[in-house]
Coordinates of C-alpha atoms in Angstrom, one line a residue:
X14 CA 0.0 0.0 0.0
X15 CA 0.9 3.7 -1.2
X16 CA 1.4 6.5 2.1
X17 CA -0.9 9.1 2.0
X18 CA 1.7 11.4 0.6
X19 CA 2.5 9.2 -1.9
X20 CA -1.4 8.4 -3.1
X21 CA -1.5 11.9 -3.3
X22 CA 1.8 13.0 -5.5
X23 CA 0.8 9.4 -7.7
X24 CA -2.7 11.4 -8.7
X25 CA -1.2 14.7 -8.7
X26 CA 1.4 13.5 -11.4
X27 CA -1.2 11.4 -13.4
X28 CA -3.0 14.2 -13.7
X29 CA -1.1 16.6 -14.2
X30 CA 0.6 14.5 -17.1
X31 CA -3.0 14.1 -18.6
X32 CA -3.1 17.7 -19.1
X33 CA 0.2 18.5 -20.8
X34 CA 2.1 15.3 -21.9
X35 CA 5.0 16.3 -19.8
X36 CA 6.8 14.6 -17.6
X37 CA 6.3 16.1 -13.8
X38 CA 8.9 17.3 -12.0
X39 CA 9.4 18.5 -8.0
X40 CA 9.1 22.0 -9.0
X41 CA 5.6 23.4 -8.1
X42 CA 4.4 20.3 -6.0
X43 CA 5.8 21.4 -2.9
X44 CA 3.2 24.2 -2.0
X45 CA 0.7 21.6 -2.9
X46 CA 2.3 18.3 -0.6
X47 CA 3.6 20.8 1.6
X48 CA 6.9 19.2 1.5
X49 CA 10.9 19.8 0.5
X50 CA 11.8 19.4 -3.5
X51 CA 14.0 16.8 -2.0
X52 CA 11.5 15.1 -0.4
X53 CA 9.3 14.6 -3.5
X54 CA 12.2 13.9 -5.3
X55 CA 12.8 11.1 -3.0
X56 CA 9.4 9.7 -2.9
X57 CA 9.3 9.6 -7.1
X58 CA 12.1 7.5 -6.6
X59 CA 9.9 5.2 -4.3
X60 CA 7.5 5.1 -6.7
X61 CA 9.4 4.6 -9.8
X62 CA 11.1 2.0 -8.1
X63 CA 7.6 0.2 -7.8
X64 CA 6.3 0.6 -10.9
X65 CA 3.9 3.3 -10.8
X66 CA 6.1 5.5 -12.4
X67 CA 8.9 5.7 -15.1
X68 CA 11.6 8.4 -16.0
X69 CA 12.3 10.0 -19.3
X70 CA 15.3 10.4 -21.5
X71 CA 14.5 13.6 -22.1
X72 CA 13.7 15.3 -19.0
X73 CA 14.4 14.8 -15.0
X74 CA 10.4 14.5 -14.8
X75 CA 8.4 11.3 -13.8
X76 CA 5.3 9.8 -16.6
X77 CA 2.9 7.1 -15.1
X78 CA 3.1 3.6 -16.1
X79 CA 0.6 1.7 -17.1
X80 CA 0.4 0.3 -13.4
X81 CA 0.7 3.7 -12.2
X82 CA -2.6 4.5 -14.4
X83 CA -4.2 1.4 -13.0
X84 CA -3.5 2.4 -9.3
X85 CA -4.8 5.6 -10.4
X86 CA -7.8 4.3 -12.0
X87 CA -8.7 1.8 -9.2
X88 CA -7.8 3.8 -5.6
X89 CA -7.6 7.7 -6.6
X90 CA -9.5 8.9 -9.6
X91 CA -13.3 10.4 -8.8
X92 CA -15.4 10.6 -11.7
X93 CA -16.3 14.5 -12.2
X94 CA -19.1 16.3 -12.7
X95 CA -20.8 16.5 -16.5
X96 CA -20.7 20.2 -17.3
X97 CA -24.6 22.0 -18.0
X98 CA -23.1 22.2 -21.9
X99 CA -22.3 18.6 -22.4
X100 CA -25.3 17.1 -20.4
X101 CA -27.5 19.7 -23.0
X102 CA -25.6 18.7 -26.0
X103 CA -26.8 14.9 -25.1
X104 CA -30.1 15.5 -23.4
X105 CA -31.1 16.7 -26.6
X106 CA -30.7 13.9 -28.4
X107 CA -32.0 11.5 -25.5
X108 CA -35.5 13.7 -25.7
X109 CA -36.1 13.4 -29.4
X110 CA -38.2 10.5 -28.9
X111 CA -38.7 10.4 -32.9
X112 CA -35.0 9.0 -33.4
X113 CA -34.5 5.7 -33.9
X114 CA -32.4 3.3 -31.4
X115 CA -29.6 3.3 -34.2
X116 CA -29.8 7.0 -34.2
X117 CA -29.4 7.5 -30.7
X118 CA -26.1 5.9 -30.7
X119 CA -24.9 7.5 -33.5
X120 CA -25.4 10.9 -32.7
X121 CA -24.0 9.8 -28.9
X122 CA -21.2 8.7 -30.5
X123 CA -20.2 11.8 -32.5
X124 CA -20.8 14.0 -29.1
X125 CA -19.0 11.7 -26.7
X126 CA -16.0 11.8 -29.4
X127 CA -16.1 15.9 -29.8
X128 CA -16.6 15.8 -25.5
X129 CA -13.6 13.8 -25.2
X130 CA -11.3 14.1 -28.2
X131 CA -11.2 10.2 -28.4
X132 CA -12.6 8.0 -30.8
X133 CA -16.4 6.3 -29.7
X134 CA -17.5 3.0 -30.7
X135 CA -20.7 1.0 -30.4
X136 CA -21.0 -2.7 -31.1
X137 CA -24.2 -4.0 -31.2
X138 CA -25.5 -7.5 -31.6
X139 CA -24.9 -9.8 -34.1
X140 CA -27.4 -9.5 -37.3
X141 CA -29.0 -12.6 -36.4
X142 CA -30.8 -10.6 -33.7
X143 CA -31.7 -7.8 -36.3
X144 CA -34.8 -9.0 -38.8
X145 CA -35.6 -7.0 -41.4
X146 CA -38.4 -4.9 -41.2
X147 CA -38.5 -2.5 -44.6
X148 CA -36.4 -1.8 -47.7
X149 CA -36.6 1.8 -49.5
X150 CA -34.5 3.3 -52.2
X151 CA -33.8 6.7 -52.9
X152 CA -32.6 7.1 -56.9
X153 CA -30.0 9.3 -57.6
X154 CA -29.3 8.8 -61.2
X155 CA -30.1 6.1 -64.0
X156 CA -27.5 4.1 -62.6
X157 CA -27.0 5.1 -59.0
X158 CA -29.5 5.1 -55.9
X159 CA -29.4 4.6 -51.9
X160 CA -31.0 1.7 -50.2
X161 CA -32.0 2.1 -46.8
X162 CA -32.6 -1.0 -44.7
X163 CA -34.2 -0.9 -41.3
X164 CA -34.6 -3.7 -38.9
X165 CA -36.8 -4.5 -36.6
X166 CA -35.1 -3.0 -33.9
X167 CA -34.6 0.2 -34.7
X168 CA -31.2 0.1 -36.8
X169 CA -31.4 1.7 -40.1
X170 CA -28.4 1.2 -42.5
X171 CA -27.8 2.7 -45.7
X172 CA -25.6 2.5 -48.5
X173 CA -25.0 3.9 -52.2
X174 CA -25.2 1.5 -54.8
X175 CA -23.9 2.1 -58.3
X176 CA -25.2 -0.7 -61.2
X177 CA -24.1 -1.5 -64.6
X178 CA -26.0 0.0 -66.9
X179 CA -29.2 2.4 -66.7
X180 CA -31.7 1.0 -64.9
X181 CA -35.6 2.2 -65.2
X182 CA -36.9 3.4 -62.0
X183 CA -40.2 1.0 -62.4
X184 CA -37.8 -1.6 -62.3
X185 CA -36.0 -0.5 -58.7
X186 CA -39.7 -0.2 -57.0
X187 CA -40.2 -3.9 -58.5
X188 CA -37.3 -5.5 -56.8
X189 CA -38.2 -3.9 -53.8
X190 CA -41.3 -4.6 -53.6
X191 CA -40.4 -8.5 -54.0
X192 CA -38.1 -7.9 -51.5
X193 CA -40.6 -6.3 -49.1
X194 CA -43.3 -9.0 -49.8
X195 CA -40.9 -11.9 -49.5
X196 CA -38.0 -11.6 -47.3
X197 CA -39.5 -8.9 -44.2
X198 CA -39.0 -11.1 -41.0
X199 CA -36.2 -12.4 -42.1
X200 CA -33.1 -12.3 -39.7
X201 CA -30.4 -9.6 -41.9
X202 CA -27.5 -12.9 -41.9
X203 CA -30.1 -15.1 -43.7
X204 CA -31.2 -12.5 -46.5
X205 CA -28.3 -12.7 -48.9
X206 CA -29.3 -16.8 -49.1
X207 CA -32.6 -16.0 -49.5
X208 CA -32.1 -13.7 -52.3
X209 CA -29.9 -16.5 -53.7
X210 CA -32.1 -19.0 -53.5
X211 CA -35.8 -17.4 -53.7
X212 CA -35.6 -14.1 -54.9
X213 CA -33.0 -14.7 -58.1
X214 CA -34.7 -17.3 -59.8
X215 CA -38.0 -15.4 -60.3
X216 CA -36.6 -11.9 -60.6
X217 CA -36.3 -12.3 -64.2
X218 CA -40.0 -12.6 -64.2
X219 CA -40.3 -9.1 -63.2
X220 CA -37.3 -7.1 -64.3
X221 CA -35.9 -7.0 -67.4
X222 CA -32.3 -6.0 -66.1
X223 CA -32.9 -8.5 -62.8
X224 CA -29.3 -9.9 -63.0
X225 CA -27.4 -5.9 -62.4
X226 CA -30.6 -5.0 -59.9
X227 CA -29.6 -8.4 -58.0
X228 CA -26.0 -8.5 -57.9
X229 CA -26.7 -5.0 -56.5
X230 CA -28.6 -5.7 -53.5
X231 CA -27.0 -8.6 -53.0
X232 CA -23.2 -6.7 -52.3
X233 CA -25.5 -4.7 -50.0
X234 CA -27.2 -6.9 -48.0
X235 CA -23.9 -8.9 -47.4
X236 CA -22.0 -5.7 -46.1
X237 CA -25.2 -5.0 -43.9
X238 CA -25.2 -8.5 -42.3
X239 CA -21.5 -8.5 -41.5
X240 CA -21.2 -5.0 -40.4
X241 CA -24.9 -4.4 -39.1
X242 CA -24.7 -2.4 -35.8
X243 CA -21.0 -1.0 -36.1
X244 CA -20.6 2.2 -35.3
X245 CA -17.6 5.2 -34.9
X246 CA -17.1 8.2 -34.8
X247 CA -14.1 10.3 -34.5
X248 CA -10.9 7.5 -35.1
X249 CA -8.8 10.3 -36.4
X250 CA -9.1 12.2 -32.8
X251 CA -6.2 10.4 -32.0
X252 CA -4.2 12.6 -34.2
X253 CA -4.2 15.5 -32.2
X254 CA -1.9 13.8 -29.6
X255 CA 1.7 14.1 -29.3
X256 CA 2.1 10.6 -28.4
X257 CA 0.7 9.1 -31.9
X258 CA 2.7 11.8 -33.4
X259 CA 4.6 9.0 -35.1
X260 CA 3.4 7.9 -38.9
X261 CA 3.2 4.2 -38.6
X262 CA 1.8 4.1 -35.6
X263 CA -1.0 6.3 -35.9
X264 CA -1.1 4.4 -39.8
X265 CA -1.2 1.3 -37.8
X266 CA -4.3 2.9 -35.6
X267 CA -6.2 3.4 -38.3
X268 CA -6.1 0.4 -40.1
X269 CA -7.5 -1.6 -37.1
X270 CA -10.4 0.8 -36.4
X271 CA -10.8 -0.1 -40.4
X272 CA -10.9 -3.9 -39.6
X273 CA -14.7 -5.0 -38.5
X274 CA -13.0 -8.4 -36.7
X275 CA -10.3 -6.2 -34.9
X276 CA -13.0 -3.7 -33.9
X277 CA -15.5 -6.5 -32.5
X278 CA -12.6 -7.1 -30.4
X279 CA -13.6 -4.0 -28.2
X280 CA -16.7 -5.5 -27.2
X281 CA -17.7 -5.9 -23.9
X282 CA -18.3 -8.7 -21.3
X283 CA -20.4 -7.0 -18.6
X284 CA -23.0 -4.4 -17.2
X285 CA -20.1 -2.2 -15.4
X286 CA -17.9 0.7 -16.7
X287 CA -14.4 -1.2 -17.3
X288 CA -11.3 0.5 -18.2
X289 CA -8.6 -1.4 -20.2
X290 CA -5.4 0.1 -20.1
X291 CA -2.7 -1.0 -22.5
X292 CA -1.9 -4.3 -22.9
X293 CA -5.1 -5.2 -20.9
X294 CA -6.9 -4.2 -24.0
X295 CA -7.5 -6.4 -27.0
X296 CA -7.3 -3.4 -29.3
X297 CA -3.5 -1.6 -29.0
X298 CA -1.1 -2.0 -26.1
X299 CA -0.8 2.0 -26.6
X300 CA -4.6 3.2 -25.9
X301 CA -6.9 2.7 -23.0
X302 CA -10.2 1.5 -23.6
X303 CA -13.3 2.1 -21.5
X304 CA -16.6 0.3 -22.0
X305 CA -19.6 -1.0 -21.1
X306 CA -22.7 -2.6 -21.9
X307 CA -26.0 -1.1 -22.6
X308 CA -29.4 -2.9 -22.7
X309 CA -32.8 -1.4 -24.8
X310 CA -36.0 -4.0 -24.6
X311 CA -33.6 -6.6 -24.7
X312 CA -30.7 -5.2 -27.5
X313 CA -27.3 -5.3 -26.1
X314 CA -24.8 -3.8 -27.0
X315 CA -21.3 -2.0 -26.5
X316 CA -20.3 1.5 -26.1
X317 CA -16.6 2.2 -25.7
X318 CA -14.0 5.1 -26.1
X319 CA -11.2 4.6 -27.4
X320 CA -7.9 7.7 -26.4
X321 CA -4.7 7.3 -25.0
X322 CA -3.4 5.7 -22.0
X323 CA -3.4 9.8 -20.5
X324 CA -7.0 10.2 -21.6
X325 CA -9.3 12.2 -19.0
X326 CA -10.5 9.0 -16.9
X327 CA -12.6 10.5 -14.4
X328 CA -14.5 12.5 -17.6
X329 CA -14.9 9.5 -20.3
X330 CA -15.5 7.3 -16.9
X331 CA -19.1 9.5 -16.0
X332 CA -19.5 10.5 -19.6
X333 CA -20.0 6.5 -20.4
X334 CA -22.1 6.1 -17.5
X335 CA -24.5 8.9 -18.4
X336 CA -24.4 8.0 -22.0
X337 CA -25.4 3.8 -20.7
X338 CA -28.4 5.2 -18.4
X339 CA -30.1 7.3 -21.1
X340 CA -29.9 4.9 -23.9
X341 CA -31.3 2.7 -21.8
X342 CA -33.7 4.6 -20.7
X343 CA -34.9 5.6 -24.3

């Protein structure tokens, strides 16, 4: 166990280095511990000799390790108070009870990430849980239109899809209105068979350029299964730190927020607000994840922000906790 003195240099440094990304010296904590330069000095040592702290090349100054964060995390942080502006910015979202389930998070998402500076994730379940519920298209040219899928659940996807050829718009509203007729209720991992199997060998019946329409909504449907309740916002936040200053890491960063298996990896296993520092993660060894579960009429699924290991703990901490009640109250 840390002394009291030492508890309270251990948070003072931690957060201290979360605010500039420089490593603390003695100068200007001894008004606050009400002790000697030397004696702080001494004490780093104590601490850097177990663990909690490390020492620079460039500088006399102390950083935490990732043990110091986790002492830090688990015996000194207290999570702060939302500020009136943030808890507005959300609230607003949380009391537009027009806005779909899928909506929700995704407008979360892009707040918690603009709150926080870190890059938000949700992870939702798996498409068998999601059955579709409509199809609609939205033409945008002979050859290009939107197709919007929403689930029974509340997710909405959509996605531009360009086809070979000009198609006639009579011909779009037919396929979707087989679709419509013949595939609603069924769960969004089980659709691109279907189409397979029931809808391409009578499509030709209806539409005279059926094999362009198909192929079509066939691409789409298979991305909507596999990614189906994904969503991010803000992954390059983590460009504005010093610490991901270099190329191929922060190249590195990017392509595993790009990777939907890497990604899924974030998900989490329980109910409480977790934090995952480092290696404990199963994302980078150089971020910190927190996350947690959420539950809506029985739809789980995962929120998480994503910063680095100096991100503002006790702010993502009652951010995430806020963020889990409402949804889950919505």
């Amino acid at each position: 166990m840390l002394s009291e003195r030492q508890n309270k240099l251990l948070k003072l440094i931690v957060e201290e280095y979360i605010k500039t990304a420089s490593p603390v010296g003695s100068s200007g904590l001894t008004e606050i511990l009400n002790c000697s330069s030397a004696t702080i000095r001494n004490e780093m040592s104590i601490l850097e000799e177990m663990g909690y702290l490390e020492k620079t090349h460039t500088s006399s100054g102390r950083v935490p390790s990732e043990i110091g964060y986790r002492y830090y995390v688990d015996n000194l942080m207290k999570p702060k108070e939302m500020t009136g502006e943030d808890v507005l910015k959300l609230q607003t979202i949380f009391d537009n009870k027009q806005l779909a389930l899928s909506d929700i998070i995704t407008k979360s998402l892009e707040i918690i990430s603009e709150i926080t500076n870190c890059t938000s994730v949700a992870l939702g379940n798996d498409s068998s849980y999601n059955n579709l519920k409509q199809v609609e298209v939205i033409p945008l040219s002979n050859n290009r239109l939107i197709a919007i899928v929403v689930t029974d659940k509340g997710h909405v996807e959509n996605k531009e899809l360009n086809i070979d050829g000009d198609i006639n718009l009579s011909e779009i509203k037919k396929v979707v209105e087989l679709i419509n007729k013949l595939l609603v209720g069924t769960p969004l991992d089980e659709i691109s068979g279907k189409l397979e199997f029931e809808i391409k060998p009578i499509i030709g019946n209806y539409v005279r350029s059926h094999e362009a329409l198909y192929q079509a909504f066939y691409n789409a449907f298979n991305e909507f299964s596999s990614k189906s309740h994904m969503h991010m916002a803000g992954r390059t936040k983590l460009l504005d730190y010093r610490e991901f200053g270099n190329v191929s890491k922060i190249k590195d960063l990017l392509n595993k927020f790009d990777n939907y298996d890497i990604v899924r990896k974030i998900e989490a296993d329980d109910n409480d607000i977790n934090v995952y520092i480092g290696h404990e993660n199963n994302f980078d060894d150089d971020v910190s994840v927190i996350k947690t579960k959420y539950n809506v009429k029985g739809e789980e699924g995962t929120i998480a922000i994503v910063g680095p290991k100096r991100m503002d703990y006790e702010k993502v901490v009652s951010l995430l906790e806020y963020i889990k009640v409402n949804i889950e109250r919505s």
